[in-house]
mmCIF file with all atom_site columns, C-alpha atoms and ligand atoms in Angstrom:
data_model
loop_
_atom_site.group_PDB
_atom_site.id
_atom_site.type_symbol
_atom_site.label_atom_id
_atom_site.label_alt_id
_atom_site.label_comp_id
_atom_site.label_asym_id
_atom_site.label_entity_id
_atom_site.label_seq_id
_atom_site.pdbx_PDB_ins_code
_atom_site.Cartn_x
_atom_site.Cartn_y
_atom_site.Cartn_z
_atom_site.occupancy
_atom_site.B_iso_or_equiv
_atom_site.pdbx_formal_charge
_atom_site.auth_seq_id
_atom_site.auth_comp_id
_atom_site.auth_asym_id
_atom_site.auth_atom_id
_atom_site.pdbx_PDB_model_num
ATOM   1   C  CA  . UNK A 1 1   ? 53.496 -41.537 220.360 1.00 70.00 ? 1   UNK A CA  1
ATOM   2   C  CA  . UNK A 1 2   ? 55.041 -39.990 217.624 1.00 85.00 ? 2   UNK A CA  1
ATOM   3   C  CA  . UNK A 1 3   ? 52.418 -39.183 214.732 1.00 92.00 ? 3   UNK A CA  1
ATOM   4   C  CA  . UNK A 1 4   ? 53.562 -39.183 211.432 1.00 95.00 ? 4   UNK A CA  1
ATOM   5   C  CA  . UNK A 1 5   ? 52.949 -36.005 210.102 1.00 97.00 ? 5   UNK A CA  1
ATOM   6   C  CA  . UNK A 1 6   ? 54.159 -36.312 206.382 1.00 97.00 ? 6   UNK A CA  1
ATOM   7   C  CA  . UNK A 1 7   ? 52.329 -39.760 205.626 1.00 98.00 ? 7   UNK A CA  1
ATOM   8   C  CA  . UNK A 1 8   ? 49.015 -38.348 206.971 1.00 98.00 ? 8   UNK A CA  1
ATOM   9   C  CA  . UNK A 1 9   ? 49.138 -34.600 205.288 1.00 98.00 ? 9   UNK A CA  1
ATOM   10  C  CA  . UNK A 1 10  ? 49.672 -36.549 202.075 1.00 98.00 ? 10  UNK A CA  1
ATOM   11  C  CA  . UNK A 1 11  ? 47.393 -39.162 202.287 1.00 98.00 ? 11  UNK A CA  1
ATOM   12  C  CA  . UNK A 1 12  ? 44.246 -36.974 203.332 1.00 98.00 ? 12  UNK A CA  1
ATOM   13  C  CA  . UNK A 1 13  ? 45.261 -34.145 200.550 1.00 98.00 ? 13  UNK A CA  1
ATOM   14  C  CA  . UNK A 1 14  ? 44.221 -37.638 198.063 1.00 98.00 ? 14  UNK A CA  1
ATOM   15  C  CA  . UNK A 1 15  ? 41.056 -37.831 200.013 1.00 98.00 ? 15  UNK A CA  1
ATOM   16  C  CA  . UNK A 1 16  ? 40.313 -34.043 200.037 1.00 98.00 ? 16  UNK A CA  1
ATOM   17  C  CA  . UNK A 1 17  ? 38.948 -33.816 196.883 1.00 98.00 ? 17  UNK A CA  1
ATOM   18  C  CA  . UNK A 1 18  ? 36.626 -36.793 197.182 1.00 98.00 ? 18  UNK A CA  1
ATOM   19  C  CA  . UNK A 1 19  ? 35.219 -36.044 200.907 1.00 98.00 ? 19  UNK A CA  1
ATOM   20  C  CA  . UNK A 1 20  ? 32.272 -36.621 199.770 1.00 98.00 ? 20  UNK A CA  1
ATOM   21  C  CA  . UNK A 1 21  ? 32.929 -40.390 198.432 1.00 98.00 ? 21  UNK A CA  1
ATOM   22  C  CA  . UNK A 1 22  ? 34.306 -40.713 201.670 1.00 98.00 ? 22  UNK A CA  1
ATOM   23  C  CA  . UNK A 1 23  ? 32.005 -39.715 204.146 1.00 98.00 ? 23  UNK A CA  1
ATOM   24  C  CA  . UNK A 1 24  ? 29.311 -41.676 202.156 1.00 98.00 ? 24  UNK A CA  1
ATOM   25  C  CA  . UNK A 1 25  ? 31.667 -44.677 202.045 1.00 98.00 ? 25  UNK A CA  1
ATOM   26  C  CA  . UNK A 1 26  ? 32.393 -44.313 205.669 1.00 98.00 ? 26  UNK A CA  1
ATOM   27  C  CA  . UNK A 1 27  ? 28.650 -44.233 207.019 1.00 98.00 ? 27  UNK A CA  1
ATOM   28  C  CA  . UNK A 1 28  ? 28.015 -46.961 204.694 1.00 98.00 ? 28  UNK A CA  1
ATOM   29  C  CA  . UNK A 1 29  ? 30.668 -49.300 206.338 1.00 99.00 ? 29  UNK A CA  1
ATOM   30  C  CA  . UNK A 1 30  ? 29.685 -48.382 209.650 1.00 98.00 ? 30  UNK A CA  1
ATOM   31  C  CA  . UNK A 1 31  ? 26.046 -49.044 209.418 1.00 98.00 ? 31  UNK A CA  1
ATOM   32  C  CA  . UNK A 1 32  ? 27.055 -51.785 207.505 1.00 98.00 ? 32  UNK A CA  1
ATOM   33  C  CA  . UNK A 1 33  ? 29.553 -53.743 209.282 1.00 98.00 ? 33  UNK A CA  1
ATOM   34  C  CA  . UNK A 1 34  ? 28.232 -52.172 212.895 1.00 98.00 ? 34  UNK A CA  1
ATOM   35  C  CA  . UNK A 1 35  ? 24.379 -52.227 212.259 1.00 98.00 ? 35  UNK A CA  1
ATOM   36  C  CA  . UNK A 1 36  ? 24.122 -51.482 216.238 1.00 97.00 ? 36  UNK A CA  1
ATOM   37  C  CA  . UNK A 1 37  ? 25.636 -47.990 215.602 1.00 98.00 ? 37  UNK A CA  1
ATOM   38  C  CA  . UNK A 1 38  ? 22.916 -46.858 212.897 1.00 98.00 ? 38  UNK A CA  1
ATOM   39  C  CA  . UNK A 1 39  ? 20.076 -46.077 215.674 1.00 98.00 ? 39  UNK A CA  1
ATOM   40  C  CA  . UNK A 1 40  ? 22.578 -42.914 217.073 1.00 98.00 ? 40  UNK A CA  1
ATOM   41  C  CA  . UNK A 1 41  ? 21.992 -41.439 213.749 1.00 98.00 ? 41  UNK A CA  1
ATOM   42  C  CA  . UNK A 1 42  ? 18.375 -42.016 213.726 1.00 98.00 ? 42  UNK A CA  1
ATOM   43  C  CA  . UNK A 1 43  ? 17.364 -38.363 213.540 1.00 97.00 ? 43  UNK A CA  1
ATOM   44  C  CA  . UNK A 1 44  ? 20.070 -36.875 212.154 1.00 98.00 ? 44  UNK A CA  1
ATOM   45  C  CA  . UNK A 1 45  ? 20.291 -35.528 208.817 1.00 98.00 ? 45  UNK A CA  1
ATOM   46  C  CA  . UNK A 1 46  ? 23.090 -37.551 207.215 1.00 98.00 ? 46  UNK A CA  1
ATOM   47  C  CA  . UNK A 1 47  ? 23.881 -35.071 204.121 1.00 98.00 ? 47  UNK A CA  1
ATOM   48  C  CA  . UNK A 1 48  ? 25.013 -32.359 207.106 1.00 98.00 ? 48  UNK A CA  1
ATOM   49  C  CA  . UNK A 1 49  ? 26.839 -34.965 209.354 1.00 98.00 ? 49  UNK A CA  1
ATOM   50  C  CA  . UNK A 1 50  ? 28.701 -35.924 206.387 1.00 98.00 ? 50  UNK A CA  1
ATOM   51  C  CA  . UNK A 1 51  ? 30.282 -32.430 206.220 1.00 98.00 ? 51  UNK A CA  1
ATOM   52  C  CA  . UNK A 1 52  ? 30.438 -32.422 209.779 1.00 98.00 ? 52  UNK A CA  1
ATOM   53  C  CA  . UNK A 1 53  ? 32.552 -35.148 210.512 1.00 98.00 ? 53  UNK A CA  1
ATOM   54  C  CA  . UNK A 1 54  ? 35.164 -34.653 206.789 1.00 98.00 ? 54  UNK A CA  1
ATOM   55  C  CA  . UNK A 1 55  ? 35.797 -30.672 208.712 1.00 98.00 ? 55  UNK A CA  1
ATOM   56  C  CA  . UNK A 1 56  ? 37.008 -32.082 212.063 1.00 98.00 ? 56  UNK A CA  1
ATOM   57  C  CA  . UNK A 1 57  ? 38.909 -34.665 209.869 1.00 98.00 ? 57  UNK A CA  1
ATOM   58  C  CA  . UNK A 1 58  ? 40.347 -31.448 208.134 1.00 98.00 ? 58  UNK A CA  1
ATOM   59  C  CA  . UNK A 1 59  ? 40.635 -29.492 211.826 1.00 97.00 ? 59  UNK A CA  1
ATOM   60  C  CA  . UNK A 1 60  ? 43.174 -32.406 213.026 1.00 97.00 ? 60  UNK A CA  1
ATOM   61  C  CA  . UNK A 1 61  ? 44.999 -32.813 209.998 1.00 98.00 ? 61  UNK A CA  1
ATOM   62  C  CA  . UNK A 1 62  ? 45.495 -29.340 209.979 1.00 97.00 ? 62  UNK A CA  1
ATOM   63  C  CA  . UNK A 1 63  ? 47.047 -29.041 212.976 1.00 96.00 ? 63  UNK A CA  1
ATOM   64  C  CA  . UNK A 1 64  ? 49.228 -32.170 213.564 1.00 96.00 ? 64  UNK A CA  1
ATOM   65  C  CA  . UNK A 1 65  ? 51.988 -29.709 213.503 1.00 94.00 ? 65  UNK A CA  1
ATOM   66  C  CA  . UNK A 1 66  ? 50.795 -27.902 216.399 1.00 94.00 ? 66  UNK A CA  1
ATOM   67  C  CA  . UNK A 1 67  ? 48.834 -30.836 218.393 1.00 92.00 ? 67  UNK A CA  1
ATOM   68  C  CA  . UNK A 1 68  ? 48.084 -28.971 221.650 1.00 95.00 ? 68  UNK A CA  1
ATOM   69  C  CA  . UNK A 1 69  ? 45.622 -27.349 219.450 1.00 96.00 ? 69  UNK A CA  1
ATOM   70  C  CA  . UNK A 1 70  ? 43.319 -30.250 219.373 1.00 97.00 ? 70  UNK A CA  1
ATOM   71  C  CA  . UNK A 1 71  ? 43.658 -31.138 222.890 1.00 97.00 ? 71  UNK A CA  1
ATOM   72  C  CA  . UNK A 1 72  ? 40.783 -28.898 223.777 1.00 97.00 ? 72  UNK A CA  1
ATOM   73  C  CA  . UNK A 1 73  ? 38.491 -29.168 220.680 1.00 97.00 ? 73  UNK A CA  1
ATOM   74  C  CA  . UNK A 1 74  ? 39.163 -32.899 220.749 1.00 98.00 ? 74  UNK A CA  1
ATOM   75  C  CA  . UNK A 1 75  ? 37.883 -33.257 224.869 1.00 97.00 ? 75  UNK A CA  1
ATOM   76  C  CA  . UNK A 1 76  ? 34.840 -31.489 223.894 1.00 98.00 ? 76  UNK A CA  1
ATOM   77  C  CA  . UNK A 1 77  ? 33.545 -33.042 220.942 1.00 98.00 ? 77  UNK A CA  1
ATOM   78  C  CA  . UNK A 1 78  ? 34.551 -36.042 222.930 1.00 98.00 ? 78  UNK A CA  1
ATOM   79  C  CA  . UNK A 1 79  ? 32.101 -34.942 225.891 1.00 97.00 ? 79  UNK A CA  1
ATOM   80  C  CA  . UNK A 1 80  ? 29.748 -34.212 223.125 1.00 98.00 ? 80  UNK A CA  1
ATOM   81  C  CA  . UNK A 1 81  ? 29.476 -37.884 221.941 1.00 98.00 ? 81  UNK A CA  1
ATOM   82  C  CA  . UNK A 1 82  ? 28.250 -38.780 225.108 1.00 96.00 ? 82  UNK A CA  1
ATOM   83  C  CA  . UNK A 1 83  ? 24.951 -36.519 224.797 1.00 96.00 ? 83  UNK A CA  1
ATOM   84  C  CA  . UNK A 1 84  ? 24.789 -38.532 221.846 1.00 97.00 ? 84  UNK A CA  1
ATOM   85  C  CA  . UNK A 1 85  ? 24.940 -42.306 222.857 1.00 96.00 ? 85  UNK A CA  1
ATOM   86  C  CA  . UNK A 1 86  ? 28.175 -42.858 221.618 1.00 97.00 ? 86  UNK A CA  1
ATOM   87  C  CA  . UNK A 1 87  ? 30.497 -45.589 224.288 1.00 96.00 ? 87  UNK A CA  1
ATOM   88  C  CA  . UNK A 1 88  ? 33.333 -46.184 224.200 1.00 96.00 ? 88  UNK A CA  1
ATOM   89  C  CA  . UNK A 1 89  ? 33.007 -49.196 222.673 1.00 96.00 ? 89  UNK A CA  1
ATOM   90  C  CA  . UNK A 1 90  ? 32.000 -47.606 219.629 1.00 97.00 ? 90  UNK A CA  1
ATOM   91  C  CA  . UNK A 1 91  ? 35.721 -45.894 219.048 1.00 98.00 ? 91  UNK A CA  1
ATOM   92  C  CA  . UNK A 1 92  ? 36.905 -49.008 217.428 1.00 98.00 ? 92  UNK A CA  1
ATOM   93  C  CA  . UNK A 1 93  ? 34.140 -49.689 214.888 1.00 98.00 ? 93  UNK A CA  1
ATOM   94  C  CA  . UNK A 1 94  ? 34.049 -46.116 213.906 1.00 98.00 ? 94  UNK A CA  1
ATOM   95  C  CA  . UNK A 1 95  ? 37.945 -46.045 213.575 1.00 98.00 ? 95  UNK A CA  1
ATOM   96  C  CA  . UNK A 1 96  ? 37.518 -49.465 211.412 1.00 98.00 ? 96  UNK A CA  1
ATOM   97  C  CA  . UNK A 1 97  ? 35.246 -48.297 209.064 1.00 98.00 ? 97  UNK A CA  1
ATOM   98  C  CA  . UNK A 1 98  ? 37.461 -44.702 208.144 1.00 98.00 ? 98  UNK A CA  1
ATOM   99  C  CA  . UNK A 1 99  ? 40.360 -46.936 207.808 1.00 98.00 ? 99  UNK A CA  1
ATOM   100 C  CA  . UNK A 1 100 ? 38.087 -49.210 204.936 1.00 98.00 ? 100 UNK A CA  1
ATOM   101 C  CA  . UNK A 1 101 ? 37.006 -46.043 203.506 1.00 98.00 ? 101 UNK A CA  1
ATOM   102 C  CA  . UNK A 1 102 ? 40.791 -44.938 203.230 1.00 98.00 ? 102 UNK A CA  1
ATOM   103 C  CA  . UNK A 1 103 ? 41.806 -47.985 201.815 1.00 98.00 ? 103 UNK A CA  1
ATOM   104 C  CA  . UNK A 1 104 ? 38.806 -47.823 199.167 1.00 98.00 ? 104 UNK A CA  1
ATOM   105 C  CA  . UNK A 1 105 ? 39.784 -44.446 197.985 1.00 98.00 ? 105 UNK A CA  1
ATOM   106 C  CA  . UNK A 1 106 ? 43.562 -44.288 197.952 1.00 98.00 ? 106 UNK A CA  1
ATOM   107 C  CA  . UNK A 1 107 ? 44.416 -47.954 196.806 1.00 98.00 ? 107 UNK A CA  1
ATOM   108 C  CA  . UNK A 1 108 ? 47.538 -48.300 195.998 1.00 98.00 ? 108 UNK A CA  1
ATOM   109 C  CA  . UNK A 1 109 ? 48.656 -45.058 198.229 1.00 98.00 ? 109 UNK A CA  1
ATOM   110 C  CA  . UNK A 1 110 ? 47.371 -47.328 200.968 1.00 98.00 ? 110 UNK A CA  1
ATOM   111 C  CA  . UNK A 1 111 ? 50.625 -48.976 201.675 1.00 98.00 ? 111 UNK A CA  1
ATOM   112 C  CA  . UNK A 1 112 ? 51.126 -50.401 205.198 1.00 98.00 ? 112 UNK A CA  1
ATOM   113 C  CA  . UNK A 1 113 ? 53.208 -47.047 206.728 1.00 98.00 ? 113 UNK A CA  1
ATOM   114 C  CA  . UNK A 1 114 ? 50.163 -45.142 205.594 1.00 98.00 ? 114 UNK A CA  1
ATOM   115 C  CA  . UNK A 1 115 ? 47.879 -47.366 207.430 1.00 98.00 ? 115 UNK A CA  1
ATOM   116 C  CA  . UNK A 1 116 ? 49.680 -47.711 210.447 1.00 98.00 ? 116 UNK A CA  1
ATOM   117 C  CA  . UNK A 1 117 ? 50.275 -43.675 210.221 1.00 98.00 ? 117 UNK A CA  1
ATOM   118 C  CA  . UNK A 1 118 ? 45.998 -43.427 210.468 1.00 98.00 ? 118 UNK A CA  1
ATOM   119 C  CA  . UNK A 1 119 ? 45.845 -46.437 213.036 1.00 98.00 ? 119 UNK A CA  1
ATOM   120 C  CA  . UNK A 1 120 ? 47.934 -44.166 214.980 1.00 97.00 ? 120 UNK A CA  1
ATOM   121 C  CA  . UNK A 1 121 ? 46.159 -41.078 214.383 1.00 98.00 ? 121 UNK A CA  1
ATOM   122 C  CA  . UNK A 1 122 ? 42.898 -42.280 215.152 1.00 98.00 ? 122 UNK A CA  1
ATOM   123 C  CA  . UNK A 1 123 ? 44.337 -43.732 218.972 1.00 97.00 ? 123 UNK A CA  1
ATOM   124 C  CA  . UNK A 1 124 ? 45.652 -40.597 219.684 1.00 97.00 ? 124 UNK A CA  1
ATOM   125 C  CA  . UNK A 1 125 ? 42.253 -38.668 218.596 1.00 98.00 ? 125 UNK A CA  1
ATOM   126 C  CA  . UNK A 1 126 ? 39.961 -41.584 220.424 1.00 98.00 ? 126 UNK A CA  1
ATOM   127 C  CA  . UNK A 1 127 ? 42.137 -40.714 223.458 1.00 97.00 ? 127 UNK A CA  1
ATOM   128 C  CA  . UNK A 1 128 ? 41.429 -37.600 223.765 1.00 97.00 ? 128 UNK A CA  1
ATOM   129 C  CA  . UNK A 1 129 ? 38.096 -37.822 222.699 1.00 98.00 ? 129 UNK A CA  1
ATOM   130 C  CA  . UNK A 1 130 ? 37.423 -40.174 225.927 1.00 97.00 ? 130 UNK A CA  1
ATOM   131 C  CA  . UNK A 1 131 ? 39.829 -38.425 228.139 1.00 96.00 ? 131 UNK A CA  1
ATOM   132 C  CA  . UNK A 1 132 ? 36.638 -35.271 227.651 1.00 96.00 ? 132 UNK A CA  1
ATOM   133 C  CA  . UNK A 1 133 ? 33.986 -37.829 227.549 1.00 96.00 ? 133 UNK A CA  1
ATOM   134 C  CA  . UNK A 1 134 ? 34.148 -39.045 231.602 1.00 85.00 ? 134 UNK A CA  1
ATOM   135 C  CA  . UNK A 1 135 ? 32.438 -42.276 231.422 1.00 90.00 ? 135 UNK A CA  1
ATOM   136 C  CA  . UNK A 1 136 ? 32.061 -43.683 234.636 1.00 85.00 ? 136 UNK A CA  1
ATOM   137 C  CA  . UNK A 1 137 ? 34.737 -46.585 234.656 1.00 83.00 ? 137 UNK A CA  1
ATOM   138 C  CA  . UNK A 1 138 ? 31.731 -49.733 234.816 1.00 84.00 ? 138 UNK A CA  1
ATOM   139 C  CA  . UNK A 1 139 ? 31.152 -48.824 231.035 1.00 81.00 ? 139 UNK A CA  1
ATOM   140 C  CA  . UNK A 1 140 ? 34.881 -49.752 230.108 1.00 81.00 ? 140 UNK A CA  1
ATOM   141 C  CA  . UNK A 1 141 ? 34.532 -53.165 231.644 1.00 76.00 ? 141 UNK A CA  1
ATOM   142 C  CA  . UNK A 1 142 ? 30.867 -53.824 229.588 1.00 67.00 ? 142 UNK A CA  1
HETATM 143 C  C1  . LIG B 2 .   ? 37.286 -39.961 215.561 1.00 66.38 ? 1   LIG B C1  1
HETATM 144 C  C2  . LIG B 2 .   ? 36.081 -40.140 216.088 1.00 66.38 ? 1   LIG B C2  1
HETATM 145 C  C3  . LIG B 2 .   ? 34.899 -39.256 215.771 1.00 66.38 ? 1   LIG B C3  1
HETATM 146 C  C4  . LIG B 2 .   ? 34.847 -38.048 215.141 1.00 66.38 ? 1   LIG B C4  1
HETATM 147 C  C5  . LIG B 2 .   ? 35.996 -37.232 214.565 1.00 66.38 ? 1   LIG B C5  1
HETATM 148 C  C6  . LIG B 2 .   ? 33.450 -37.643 215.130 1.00 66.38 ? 1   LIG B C6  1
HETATM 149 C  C7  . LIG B 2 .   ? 32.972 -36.449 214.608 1.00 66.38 ? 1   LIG B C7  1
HETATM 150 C  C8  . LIG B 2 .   ? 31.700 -35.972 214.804 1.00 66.38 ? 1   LIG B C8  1
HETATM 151 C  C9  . LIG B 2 .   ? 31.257 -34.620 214.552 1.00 66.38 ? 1   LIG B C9  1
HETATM 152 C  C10 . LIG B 2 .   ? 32.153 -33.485 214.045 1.00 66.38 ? 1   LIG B C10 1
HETATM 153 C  C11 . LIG B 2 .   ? 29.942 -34.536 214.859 1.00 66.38 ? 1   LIG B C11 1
HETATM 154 C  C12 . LIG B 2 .   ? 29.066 -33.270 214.742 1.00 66.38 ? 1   LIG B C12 1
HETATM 155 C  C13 . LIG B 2 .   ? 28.548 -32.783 216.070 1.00 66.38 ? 1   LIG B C13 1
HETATM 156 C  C14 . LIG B 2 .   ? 29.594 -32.149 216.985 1.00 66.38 ? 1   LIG B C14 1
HETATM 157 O  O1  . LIG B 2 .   ? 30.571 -31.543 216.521 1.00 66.38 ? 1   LIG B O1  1
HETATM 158 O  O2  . LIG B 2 .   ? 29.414 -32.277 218.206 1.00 66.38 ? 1   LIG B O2  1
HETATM 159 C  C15 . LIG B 2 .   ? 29.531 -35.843 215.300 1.00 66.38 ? 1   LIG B C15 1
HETATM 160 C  C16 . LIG B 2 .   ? 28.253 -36.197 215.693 1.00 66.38 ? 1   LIG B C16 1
HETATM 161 C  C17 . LIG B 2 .   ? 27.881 -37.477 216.025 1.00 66.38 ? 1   LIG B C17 1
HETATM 162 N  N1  . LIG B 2 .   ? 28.688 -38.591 216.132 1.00 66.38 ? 1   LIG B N1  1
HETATM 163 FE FE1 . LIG B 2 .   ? 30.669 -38.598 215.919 1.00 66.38 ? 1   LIG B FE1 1
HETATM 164 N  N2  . LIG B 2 .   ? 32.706 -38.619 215.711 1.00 66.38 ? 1   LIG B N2  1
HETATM 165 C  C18 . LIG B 2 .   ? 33.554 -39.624 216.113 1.00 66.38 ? 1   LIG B C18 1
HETATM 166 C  C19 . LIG B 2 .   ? 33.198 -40.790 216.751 1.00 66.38 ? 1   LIG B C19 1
HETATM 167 C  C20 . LIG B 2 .   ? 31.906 -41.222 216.930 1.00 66.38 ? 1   LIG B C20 1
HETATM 168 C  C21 . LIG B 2 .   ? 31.536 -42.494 217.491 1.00 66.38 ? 1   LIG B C21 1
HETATM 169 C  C22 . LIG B 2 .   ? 32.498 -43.552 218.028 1.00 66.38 ? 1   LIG B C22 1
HETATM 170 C  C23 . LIG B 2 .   ? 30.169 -42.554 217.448 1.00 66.38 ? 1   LIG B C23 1
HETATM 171 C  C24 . LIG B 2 .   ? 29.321 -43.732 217.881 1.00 66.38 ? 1   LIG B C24 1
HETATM 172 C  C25 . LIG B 2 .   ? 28.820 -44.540 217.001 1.00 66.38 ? 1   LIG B C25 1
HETATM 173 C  C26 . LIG B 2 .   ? 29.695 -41.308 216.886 1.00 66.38 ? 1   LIG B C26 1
HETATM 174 C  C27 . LIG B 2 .   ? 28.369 -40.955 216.703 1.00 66.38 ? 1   LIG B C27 1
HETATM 175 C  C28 . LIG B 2 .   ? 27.923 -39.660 216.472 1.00 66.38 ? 1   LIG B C28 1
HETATM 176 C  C29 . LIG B 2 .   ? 26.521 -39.254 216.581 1.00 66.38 ? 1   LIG B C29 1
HETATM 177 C  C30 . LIG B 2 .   ? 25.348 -40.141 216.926 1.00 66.38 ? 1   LIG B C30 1
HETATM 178 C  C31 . LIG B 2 .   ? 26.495 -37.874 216.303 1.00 66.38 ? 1   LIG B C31 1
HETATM 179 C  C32 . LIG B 2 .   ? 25.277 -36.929 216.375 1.00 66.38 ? 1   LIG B C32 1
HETATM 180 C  C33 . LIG B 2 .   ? 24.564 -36.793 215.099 1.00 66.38 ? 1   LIG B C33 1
HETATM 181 C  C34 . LIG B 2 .   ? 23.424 -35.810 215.264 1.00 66.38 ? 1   LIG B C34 1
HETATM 182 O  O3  . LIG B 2 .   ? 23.668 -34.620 215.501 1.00 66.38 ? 1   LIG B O3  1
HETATM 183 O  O4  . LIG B 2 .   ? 22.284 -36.252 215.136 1.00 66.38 ? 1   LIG B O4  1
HETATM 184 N  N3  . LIG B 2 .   ? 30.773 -40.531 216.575 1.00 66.38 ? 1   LIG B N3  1
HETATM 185 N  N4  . LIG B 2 .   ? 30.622 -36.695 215.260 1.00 66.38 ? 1   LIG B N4  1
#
């Protein structure tokens, strides 16, 4: 898969200076749309997580030119998630909800190549993520 490089780099410099907005609007979504995911972040300190989740947005979309870069930090925040309680089932409601929160910020600049640019993005970064993750193969079938 071919990643679109220029569509992402400019979309997220849009969203850079309003990370906040979009983290909050993000973990809104999620826990709104996906109540079910809100008990992972029951003891976790949601002002922090907010940061931590807009700098590994920034880590990737600093280095789509240079991908095998995220190969490794991508597996092991991937393994990661599992000491959390994340599933793989999760992937696609958290992917969901930053696409909403995309849409909410850039409006207009959230035309249909952009979109599918992120969709993209976000399969790639969900692969990997898994690929570290070693779920025994019962919980892709649940
Ligand atoms: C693109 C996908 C994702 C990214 C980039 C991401 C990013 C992050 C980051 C950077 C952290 C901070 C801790 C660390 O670095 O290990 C974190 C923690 C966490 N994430 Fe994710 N995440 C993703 C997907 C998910 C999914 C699918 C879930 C499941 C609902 C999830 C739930 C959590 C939880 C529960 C924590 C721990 C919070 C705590 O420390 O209390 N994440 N995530």
């Amino acid at each position: 898969m071919t990643l679109q490089v220029e569509l992402l780099e400019e979309s997220f410099e849009k969203i850079k200076p309003r990370a906040d907005e979009f983290a909050t609007r993000f973990y809104g979504y999620l826990f709104g749309d996906y109540p079910e995911a809100q008990p992972l972040f029951a003891n976790t300190n949601m002002e922090e997580q907010k940061n931590k989740l807009f700098k590994s947005l920034v880590l990737v979309v600093n280095n789509l030119r240079k991908p095998n870069e995220l190969t490794n930090p991508l597996k092991g925040l991937g393994a990661r998630h599992v000491q959390y309680g994340a599933l793989p089932q999760h992937y696609p409601m958290v992917g969901k909800s930053l696409l909403k929160a995309f849409e909410a910020i850039l409006k207009d600049d959230w035309t249909p190549e952009v979109k599918q640019a992120w969709i993209d993005a976000y399969a790639a970064i969900t692969k990997l993520m898994l690929e570290g993750a070693d779920y025994p193969e019962e919980i892709y079938r649940m």
